[in-house]
Amino acid sequence: MSTAVFPDWQGQPLERILYHARELVEDADFPTVRRWREAGGKVVGHFQVYFPEEIAHAAGLLPLKLRGAPVEPTQAESHFGSYLCSIIKTSLELALSGRVKLELFVTHPICDAARNLAGVWGRNVTYPCRILYLPQNPNSAAAAAYLRDEYDRLRRAVEEIAGRPVTDDDLRGSITVFNENRRLLRALYALKRDRPWLVAADEAYALVALGGLIPREEHNDVLHAVLPLLEQRAAPRQDRIRVILEGGFCEQPPLDLLRVIARSCYVVDDDLLIGLRWITDDVPAVGDPLANLARAYVDHSAHSPVQHDLRKPKDRMLLERLDGARAQAAILMSAKMCEPGLEELVVHTRALDGRGIPYFVSEFEENMTSFDQLEIQLETFVENLLFD
């Protein structure tokens, strides 16, 4: 599709581009999705954490990352129990309220709530809802072959939606586009790590989140334009501690919360929207594309509490992220009612205590609006480190 769905940034200076990015990320009416559909496009919505977007892209569909939204789940509340994370409810609310219209919805069994989401979603919409079963044991010798078959099942599902075959050449073309996107995101995070005063945590987040709302070709264009502007930014280096932020792998903290953190610290690495950065290297664009995507998931991927990989123990991966980013402390955040996040929190605090690394622990919810108390607590934590 040649029509741009996010033209607002074009020809704008850096600060205006960042403004438009933040506005779009916080817009619960999803104007880019609406423009895509008005131009005749179809949409595949996928829930957190990771989804092989190349397969939907290769069919000419828009892969839309459903990560909740700043909305009240007035209709969705009646479909779930009370003690459940917010992102499940607000994601369904987007469908029930008509804010997001899809041709296919895909979720993953990352937790009990997400596994059951397809069934609840499917009983309330007319389009198909599927579960993509990513391997629970990526250490198995059969994991990549199994996942290749799952991806082929997904390919057949998107072929039905697109009304045409998805060829291996289509997939190779999409892999090339996404490889470029991953390289650009790695460059953004390298800048964030090496010169964090040039890009604040909330700015980097908005730039990454755009990728789940617009075609990847457009996202690549935005990043190609923004990265040189960030490099040239006249922003002074300040006396702030370097921290990593953990806990944003599924439900996402509000952008205002990231702004609060950015006022006190340099966030030099994080797991926010880790699914959009899950593959850590280029996927080969030759050979069997589905097998290449499956192998990349198993062997060339990030870590998350929703993947149980014996090669990636949670405590060691946290410390490697901290050391790789040259961070002085960690901010550990857990979404309310998130069992994987709470389990990870126990492991992380134990690992940091063992190394004598200071850390700040906080709970969050995507729709929280008051940050005064948290900001005071964080400022106290930072001042104790700076003036100790």
CSV table of C-alpha atoms in Angstrom, one decimal:
chain,number,residue,atom,x,y,z
A,1,MET,CA,0.0,0.0,0.0
A,2,SER,CA,1.6,3.2,-1.2
A,3,THR,CA,-0.5,5.7,0.9
A,4,ALA,CA,1.3,6.7,4.2
A,5,VAL,CA,-0.8,6.1,7.3
A,6,PHE,CA,1.5,8.3,9.5
A,7,PRO,CA,2.3,11.3,7.4
A,8,ASP,CA,2.4,13.7,10.3
A,9,TRP,CA,6.2,13.5,10.9
A,10,GLN,CA,7.3,14.1,7.4
A,11,GLY,CA,9.3,17.4,7.0
A,12,GLN,CA,9.2,18.1,10.7
A,13,PRO,CA,12.0,19.0,13.1
A,14,LEU,CA,13.0,16.4,15.7
A,15,GLU,CA,10.9,17.7,18.6
A,16,ARG,CA,7.8,17.8,16.4
A,17,ILE,CA,8.5,14.2,15.2
A,18,LEU,CA,8.8,13.1,18.8
A,19,TYR,CA,5.6,14.9,19.7
A,20,HIS,CA,3.6,13.2,16.9
A,21,ALA,CA,5.1,9.9,17.9
A,22,ARG,CA,4.0,10.3,21.5
A,23,GLU,CA,0.5,11.5,20.4
A,24,LEU,CA,0.0,8.5,18.2
A,25,VAL,CA,1.2,6.0,20.8
A,26,GLU,CA,-1.3,7.4,23.3
A,27,ASP,CA,-4.2,7.7,20.9
A,28,ALA,CA,-6.8,5.0,21.8
A,29,ASP,CA,-8.6,5.6,18.5
A,30,PHE,CA,-5.7,4.2,16.4
A,31,PRO,CA,-5.9,6.6,13.5
A,32,THR,CA,-3.2,4.8,11.5
A,33,VAL,CA,-5.2,1.6,11.6
A,34,ARG,CA,-8.3,3.5,10.5
A,35,ARG,CA,-6.4,5.0,7.5
A,36,TRP,CA,-5.0,1.6,6.6
A,37,ARG,CA,-8.5,0.2,6.5
A,38,GLU,CA,-10.0,3.1,4.6
A,39,ALA,CA,-7.4,2.5,1.9
A,40,GLY,CA,-8.6,-1.1,1.6
A,41,GLY,CA,-6.1,-2.8,3.9
A,42,LYS,CA,-6.7,-5.7,6.3
A,43,VAL,CA,-5.4,-6.0,9.8
A,44,VAL,CA,-4.1,-8.8,12.0
A,45,GLY,CA,-4.1,-8.0,15.7
A,46,HIS,CA,-1.6,-9.9,17.9
A,47,PHE,CA,-1.3,-9.9,21.7
A,48,GLN,CA,1.9,-9.6,23.6
A,49,VAL,CA,4.7,-10.7,23.8
A,50,TYR,CA,6.2,-11.9,20.5
A,51,PHE,CA,4.5,-12.5,17.1
A,52,PRO,CA,6.3,-13.3,13.8
A,53,GLU,CA,4.9,-10.2,12.0
A,54,GLU,CA,6.8,-11.0,8.8
A,55,ILE,CA,4.1,-13.6,8.0
A,56,ALA,CA,1.3,-11.1,8.2
A,57,HIS,CA,3.4,-8.5,6.4
A,58,ALA,CA,4.2,-10.9,3.6
A,59,ALA,CA,0.4,-11.3,3.0
A,60,GLY,CA,0.0,-7.6,2.6
A,61,LEU,CA,-1.7,-7.3,6.0
A,62,LEU,CA,-1.0,-4.8,8.7
A,63,PRO,CA,0.3,-6.5,11.9
A,64,LEU,CA,-1.1,-4.5,14.8
A,65,LYS,CA,0.5,-5.0,18.3
A,66,LEU,CA,-2.3,-5.0,20.8
A,67,ARG,CA,-0.7,-3.9,24.1
A,68,GLY,CA,-3.8,-2.5,25.9
A,69,ALA,CA,-4.8,1.1,25.8
A,70,PRO,CA,-5.6,4.1,28.1
A,71,VAL,CA,-9.3,3.2,28.1
A,72,GLU,CA,-11.8,2.1,30.7
A,73,PRO,CA,-12.8,-1.5,30.1
A,74,THR,CA,-16.5,-0.8,30.7
A,75,GLN,CA,-17.6,-3.6,28.3
A,76,ALA,CA,-14.8,-6.0,28.8
A,77,GLU,CA,-15.1,-6.1,32.6
A,78,SER,CA,-18.1,-8.3,32.5
A,79,HIS,CA,-16.2,-11.0,30.5
A,80,PHE,CA,-13.4,-11.5,33.1
A,81,GLY,CA,-12.9,-12.0,36.8
A,82,SER,CA,-11.9,-9.1,39.0
A,83,TYR,CA,-8.3,-10.2,39.8
A,84,LEU,CA,-6.8,-10.0,36.4
A,85,CYS,CA,-4.2,-7.7,34.8
A,86,SER,CA,-5.4,-4.6,33.1
A,87,ILE,CA,-3.9,-5.2,29.6
A,88,ILE,CA,-6.2,-8.3,29.0
A,89,LYS,CA,-9.3,-6.2,29.7
A,90,THR,CA,-8.4,-3.1,27.8
A,91,SER,CA,-7.2,-5.0,24.8
A,92,LEU,CA,-10.6,-6.8,24.5
A,93,GLU,CA,-12.3,-3.4,25.2
A,94,LEU,CA,-10.7,-2.1,21.9
A,95,ALA,CA,-12.5,-4.8,20.0
A,96,LEU,CA,-15.8,-4.6,21.9
A,97,SER,CA,-16.0,-0.8,21.6
A,98,GLY,CA,-15.2,-0.8,17.9
A,99,ARG,CA,-12.0,1.2,18.4
A,100,VAL,CA,-10.1,-1.5,16.5
A,101,LYS,CA,-11.5,-3.6,13.7
A,102,LEU,CA,-9.6,-6.7,12.7
A,103,GLU,CA,-9.7,-9.6,10.2
A,104,LEU,CA,-7.8,-11.9,12.5
A,105,PHE,CA,-6.7,-11.9,16.2
A,106,VAL,CA,-3.8,-14.0,17.5
A,107,THR,CA,-2.8,-14.5,21.1
A,108,HIS,CA,-0.3,-16.7,22.8
A,109,PRO,CA,-0.3,-19.0,26.0
A,110,ILE,CA,2.2,-16.8,27.9
A,111,CYS,CA,-0.1,-17.0,31.0
A,112,ASP,CA,-3.5,-18.4,31.8
A,113,ALA,CA,-5.2,-15.1,31.1
A,114,ALA,CA,-3.6,-14.7,27.6
A,115,ARG,CA,-4.3,-18.3,26.8
A,116,ASN,CA,-8.0,-17.9,27.5
A,117,LEU,CA,-8.2,-14.6,25.7
A,118,ALA,CA,-8.7,-16.1,22.3
A,119,GLY,CA,-11.8,-18.0,23.5
A,120,VAL,CA,-13.3,-14.9,25.2
A,121,TRP,CA,-12.4,-12.7,22.2
A,122,GLY,CA,-13.8,-15.2,19.7
A,123,ARG,CA,-17.2,-15.5,21.3
A,124,ASN,CA,-17.7,-11.7,20.9
A,125,VAL,CA,-16.5,-11.0,17.4
A,126,THR,CA,-17.2,-12.4,13.9
A,127,TYR,CA,-13.6,-12.8,12.7
A,128,PRO,CA,-11.4,-15.8,13.5
A,129,CYS,CA,-9.3,-15.8,16.7
A,130,ARG,CA,-6.3,-18.1,17.0
A,131,ILE,CA,-3.6,-19.2,19.5
A,132,LEU,CA,0.0,-19.4,18.3
A,133,TYR,CA,1.7,-22.0,20.4
A,134,LEU,CA,5.3,-20.9,20.7
A,135,PRO,CA,7.6,-23.7,22.1
A,136,GLN,CA,7.5,-23.9,25.8
A,137,ASN,CA,10.8,-25.8,25.8
A,138,PRO,CA,13.1,-24.1,23.3
A,139,ASN,CA,15.9,-26.3,24.5
A,140,SER,CA,14.4,-29.3,22.8
A,141,ALA,CA,16.1,-30.5,19.6
A,142,ALA,CA,12.7,-30.5,18.0
A,143,ALA,CA,11.7,-26.9,19.0
A,144,ALA,CA,12.7,-25.2,15.7
A,145,ALA,CA,11.0,-27.9,13.5
A,146,TYR,CA,7.9,-27.7,15.7
A,147,LEU,CA,7.8,-23.9,15.5
A,148,ARG,CA,8.3,-24.0,11.7
A,149,ASP,CA,5.1,-26.0,11.5
A,150,GLU,CA,3.3,-23.6,13.8
A,151,TYR,CA,4.4,-20.7,11.5
A,152,ASP,CA,3.2,-22.6,8.5
A,153,ARG,CA,-0.2,-23.0,10.2
A,154,LEU,CA,-0.2,-19.2,10.8
A,155,ARG,CA,0.7,-18.7,7.1
A,156,ARG,CA,-2.3,-20.6,6.0
A,157,ALA,CA,-4.5,-18.6,8.3
A,158,VAL,CA,-3.3,-15.3,6.9
A,159,GLU,CA,-3.7,-16.6,3.4
A,160,GLU,CA,-7.4,-17.1,4.0
A,161,ILE,CA,-7.6,-13.5,5.3
A,162,ALA,CA,-5.6,-12.0,2.4
A,163,GLY,CA,-7.3,-14.2,-0.2
A,164,ARG,CA,-4.0,-15.1,-1.9
A,165,PRO,CA,-1.0,-17.4,-1.3
A,166,VAL,CA,1.9,-16.2,0.7
A,167,THR,CA,5.0,-17.5,-1.2
A,168,ASP,CA,8.5,-18.0,0.2
A,169,ASP,CA,9.6,-15.0,-1.9
A,170,ASP,CA,7.0,-12.9,-0.2
A,171,LEU,CA,8.3,-14.0,3.2
A,172,ARG,CA,11.9,-13.3,2.2
A,173,GLY,CA,11.0,-9.8,1.1
A,174,SER,CA,9.3,-9.2,4.5
A,175,ILE,CA,12.3,-10.7,6.4
A,176,THR,CA,14.5,-8.1,4.6
A,177,VAL,CA,12.2,-5.3,5.6
A,178,PHE,CA,12.1,-6.5,9.3
A,179,ASN,CA,15.9,-7.1,9.3
A,180,GLU,CA,16.4,-3.4,8.5
A,181,ASN,CA,13.9,-2.5,11.2
A,182,ARG,CA,15.7,-4.5,13.8
A,183,ARG,CA,19.1,-2.9,12.8
A,184,LEU,CA,17.6,0.5,13.3
A,185,LEU,CA,16.1,-0.4,16.7
A,186,ARG,CA,19.5,-1.7,17.7
A,187,ALA,CA,21.0,1.6,16.7
A,188,LEU,CA,18.4,3.5,18.7
A,189,TYR,CA,19.2,1.4,21.8
A,190,ALA,CA,22.9,1.7,21.3
A,191,LEU,CA,22.5,5.5,21.3
A,192,LYS,CA,20.3,5.2,24.4
A,193,ARG,CA,23.0,3.1,26.1
A,194,ASP,CA,26.1,5.2,25.0
A,195,ARG,CA,24.7,8.7,25.1
A,196,PRO,CA,21.4,8.5,27.1
A,197,TRP,CA,21.2,12.3,27.4
A,198,LEU,CA,20.3,12.4,23.7
A,199,VAL,CA,17.1,10.3,23.9
A,200,ALA,CA,14.9,10.1,27.0
A,201,ALA,CA,13.2,6.9,28.0
A,202,ASP,CA,9.8,8.1,27.0
A,203,GLU,CA,11.1,9.3,23.6
A,204,ALA,CA,12.8,6.0,22.8
A,205,TYR,CA,9.7,4.1,23.9
A,206,ALA,CA,7.4,6.2,21.6
A,207,LEU,CA,9.8,5.6,18.6
A,208,VAL,CA,9.8,1.9,19.2
A,209,ALA,CA,6.0,1.6,19.8
A,210,LEU,CA,5.3,3.2,16.4
A,211,GLY,CA,6.4,0.0,14.8
A,212,GLY,CA,3.4,-1.8,16.2
A,213,LEU,CA,1.0,0.8,14.7
A,214,ILE,CA,2.2,1.4,11.2
A,215,PRO,CA,3.7,-0.6,8.3
A,216,ARG,CA,7.3,-1.5,8.9
A,217,GLU,CA,8.4,0.3,5.8
A,218,GLU,CA,7.0,3.6,7.2
A,219,HIS,CA,8.6,2.8,10.6
A,220,ASN,CA,12.0,2.3,8.9
A,221,ASP,CA,11.6,5.7,7.2
A,222,VAL,CA,10.9,7.4,10.5
A,223,LEU,CA,13.9,5.8,12.2
A,224,HIS,CA,16.2,6.6,9.3
A,225,ALA,CA,15.2,10.3,9.6
A,226,VAL,CA,15.2,10.5,13.4
A,227,LEU,CA,18.4,8.7,14.3
A,228,PRO,CA,20.7,11.3,12.6
A,229,LEU,CA,18.7,14.1,14.3
A,230,LEU,CA,19.1,12.5,17.7
A,231,GLU,CA,22.9,12.2,17.0
A,232,GLN,CA,23.0,15.9,16.3
A,233,ARG,CA,20.8,16.9,19.2
A,234,ALA,CA,22.2,19.7,21.4
A,235,ALA,CA,21.4,18.2,24.7
A,236,PRO,CA,23.8,18.6,27.7
A,237,ARG,CA,24.9,15.7,29.7
A,238,GLN,CA,23.6,15.8,33.2
A,239,ASP,CA,24.6,14.2,36.5
A,240,ARG,CA,22.2,11.3,36.6
A,241,ILE,CA,22.5,7.7,37.5
A,242,ARG,CA,22.4,5.0,34.8
A,243,VAL,CA,19.7,2.4,35.3
A,244,ILE,CA,18.0,-0.5,33.6
A,245,LEU,CA,14.3,-0.9,33.7
A,246,GLU,CA,12.7,-4.4,34.0
A,247,GLY,CA,9.1,-5.4,34.0
A,248,GLY,CA,7.6,-4.0,30.8
A,249,PHE,CA,7.6,-7.2,28.8
A,250,CYS,CA,3.8,-7.4,28.5
A,251,GLU,CA,1.6,-4.7,30.1
A,252,GLN,CA,3.2,-1.4,29.4
A,253,PRO,CA,3.7,1.5,31.9
A,254,PRO,CA,2.0,4.8,31.0
A,255,LEU,CA,4.2,7.2,29.0
A,256,ASP,CA,3.9,9.7,31.8
A,257,LEU,CA,5.5,7.2,34.2
A,258,LEU,CA,8.4,6.9,31.8
A,259,ARG,CA,8.7,10.7,31.7
A,260,VAL,CA,8.8,10.7,35.5
A,261,ILE,CA,11.7,8.2,35.5
A,262,ALA,CA,13.5,10.1,32.8
A,263,ARG,CA,13.5,13.2,34.9
A,264,SER,CA,15.6,11.4,37.5
A,265,CYS,CA,17.6,8.7,35.7
A,266,TYR,CA,19.1,7.7,32.4
A,267,VAL,CA,17.4,4.5,31.4
A,268,VAL,CA,20.2,2.8,29.4
A,269,ASP,CA,18.4,-0.4,28.7
A,270,ASP,CA,15.0,-2.0,29.3
A,271,ASP,CA,12.6,-4.8,28.3
A,272,LEU,CA,9.8,-2.5,27.2
A,273,LEU,CA,8.0,-3.9,24.1
A,274,ILE,CA,10.6,-6.6,24.0
A,275,GLY,CA,8.5,-8.5,21.4
A,276,LEU,CA,9.3,-5.8,18.8
A,277,ARG,CA,13.0,-6.4,19.5
A,278,TRP,CA,12.8,-10.1,20.2
A,279,ILE,CA,15.1,-11.3,17.3
A,280,THR,CA,18.6,-10.1,18.1
A,281,ASP,CA,20.3,-10.6,14.8
A,282,ASP,CA,19.5,-10.6,11.1
A,283,VAL,CA,17.3,-13.5,9.9
A,284,PRO,CA,18.7,-15.2,6.8
A,285,ALA,CA,16.8,-14.2,3.7
A,286,VAL,CA,17.8,-17.3,1.8
A,287,GLY,CA,16.6,-20.8,2.2
A,288,ASP,CA,13.4,-21.8,3.9
A,289,PRO,CA,12.0,-18.5,5.4
A,290,LEU,CA,9.7,-20.1,8.0
A,291,ALA,CA,12.5,-22.3,9.2
A,292,ASN,CA,14.8,-19.3,9.4
A,293,LEU,CA,12.3,-17.4,11.5
A,294,ALA,CA,11.8,-20.4,13.7
A,295,ARG,CA,15.5,-20.8,14.2
A,296,ALA,CA,15.9,-17.1,15.0
A,297,TYR,CA,13.2,-17.4,17.7
A,298,VAL,CA,14.9,-20.3,19.3
A,299,ASP,CA,18.6,-19.4,19.0
A,300,HIS,CA,18.9,-15.6,18.3
A,301,SER,CA,16.4,-14.0,20.6
A,302,ALA,CA,16.0,-11.9,23.7
A,303,HIS,CA,14.9,-13.2,27.1
A,304,SER,CA,11.6,-12.8,28.9
A,305,PRO,CA,9.8,-14.4,31.8
A,306,VAL,CA,7.2,-15.8,29.4
A,307,GLN,CA,9.9,-18.0,27.7
A,308,HIS,CA,11.4,-20.8,29.7
A,309,ASP,CA,14.8,-21.3,28.2
A,310,LEU,CA,17.5,-23.0,30.3
A,311,ARG,CA,20.2,-21.2,28.4
A,312,LYS,CA,18.7,-17.9,29.7
A,313,PRO,CA,18.4,-18.0,33.4
A,314,LYS,CA,16.5,-15.0,34.6
A,315,ASP,CA,19.1,-13.9,37.2
A,316,ARG,CA,22.0,-14.2,34.8
A,317,MET,CA,20.2,-12.4,32.0
A,318,LEU,CA,19.3,-9.5,34.2
A,319,LEU,CA,22.9,-9.1,35.3
A,320,GLU,CA,24.2,-9.3,31.8
A,321,ARG,CA,21.8,-6.6,30.7
A,322,LEU,CA,22.9,-4.4,33.6
A,323,ASP,CA,26.6,-5.0,32.9
A,324,GLY,CA,26.2,-4.6,29.1
A,325,ALA,CA,24.5,-1.2,29.7
A,326,ARG,CA,27.1,-0.1,32.3
A,327,ALA,CA,24.2,0.6,34.6
A,328,GLN,CA,24.6,1.6,38.3
A,329,ALA,CA,21.2,0.4,39.5
A,330,ALA,CA,18.0,-1.2,38.4
A,331,ILE,CA,14.3,-0.2,38.4
A,332,LEU,CA,12.1,-3.3,38.8
A,333,MET,CA,8.5,-2.8,37.9
A,334,SER,CA,5.7,-5.3,38.1
A,335,ALA,CA,2.3,-4.9,36.5
A,336,LYS,CA,-0.5,-5.5,39.0
A,337,MET,CA,-2.0,-9.0,38.9
A,338,CYS,CA,0.9,-10.2,36.6
A,339,GLU,CA,2.0,-13.6,37.9
A,340,PRO,CA,5.0,-14.0,35.5
A,341,GLY,CA,6.2,-10.5,36.5
A,342,LEU,CA,5.9,-11.1,40.2
A,343,GLU,CA,7.8,-14.4,39.9
A,344,GLU,CA,10.5,-12.6,37.9
A,345,LEU,CA,10.7,-9.9,40.6
A,346,VAL,CA,11.7,-12.5,43.3
A,347,VAL,CA,14.5,-13.8,41.1
A,348,HIS,CA,15.7,-10.4,40.1
A,349,THR,CA,15.9,-8.9,43.7
A,350,ARG,CA,17.8,-12.0,44.8
A,351,ALA,CA,20.3,-11.6,42.0
A,352,LEU,CA,20.8,-7.9,42.6
A,353,ASP,CA,21.2,-8.5,46.4
A,354,GLY,CA,23.8,-11.1,45.7
A,355,ARG,CA,25.9,-8.5,43.7
A,356,GLY,CA,25.2,-5.6,46.0
A,357,ILE,CA,23.4,-3.7,43.2
A,358,PRO,CA,20.9,-1.0,44.4
A,359,TYR,CA,17.4,-1.3,43.0
A,360,PHE,CA,14.1,0.4,43.2
A,361,VAL,CA,10.9,-1.7,43.2
A,362,SER,CA,7.5,-0.4,42.1
A,363,GLU,CA,4.1,-1.7,40.9
A,364,PHE,CA,2.3,-0.1,38.0
A,365,GLU,CA,-0.9,-0.4,36.0
A,366,GLU,CA,-1.3,0.9,32.4
A,367,ASN,CA,-4.1,3.3,33.3
A,368,MET,CA,-2.6,4.8,36.5
A,369,THR,CA,-2.6,8.6,36.4
A,370,SER,CA,-1.0,9.7,39.7
A,371,PHE,CA,2.8,9.6,39.9
A,372,ASP,CA,3.6,12.1,42.7
A,373,GLN,CA,4.3,9.6,45.4
A,374,LEU,CA,6.4,7.3,43.1
A,375,GLU,CA,8.4,10.3,41.9
A,376,ILE,CA,9.2,11.4,45.4
A,377,GLN,CA,10.3,7.8,46.3
A,378,LEU,CA,12.4,7.6,43.1
A,379,GLU,CA,14.1,11.0,43.7
A,380,THR,CA,15.0,9.9,47.2
A,381,PHE,CA,16.4,6.6,45.9
A,382,VAL,CA,18.5,8.5,43.3
A,383,GLU,CA,19.7,11.2,45.7
A,384,ASN,CA,20.9,8.5,48.1
A,385,LEU,CA,23.0,7.0,45.4
A,386,LEU,CA,24.4,10.3,44.1
A,387,PHE,CA,25.3,11.7,47.4
A,388,ASP,CA,26.2,8.5,49.3
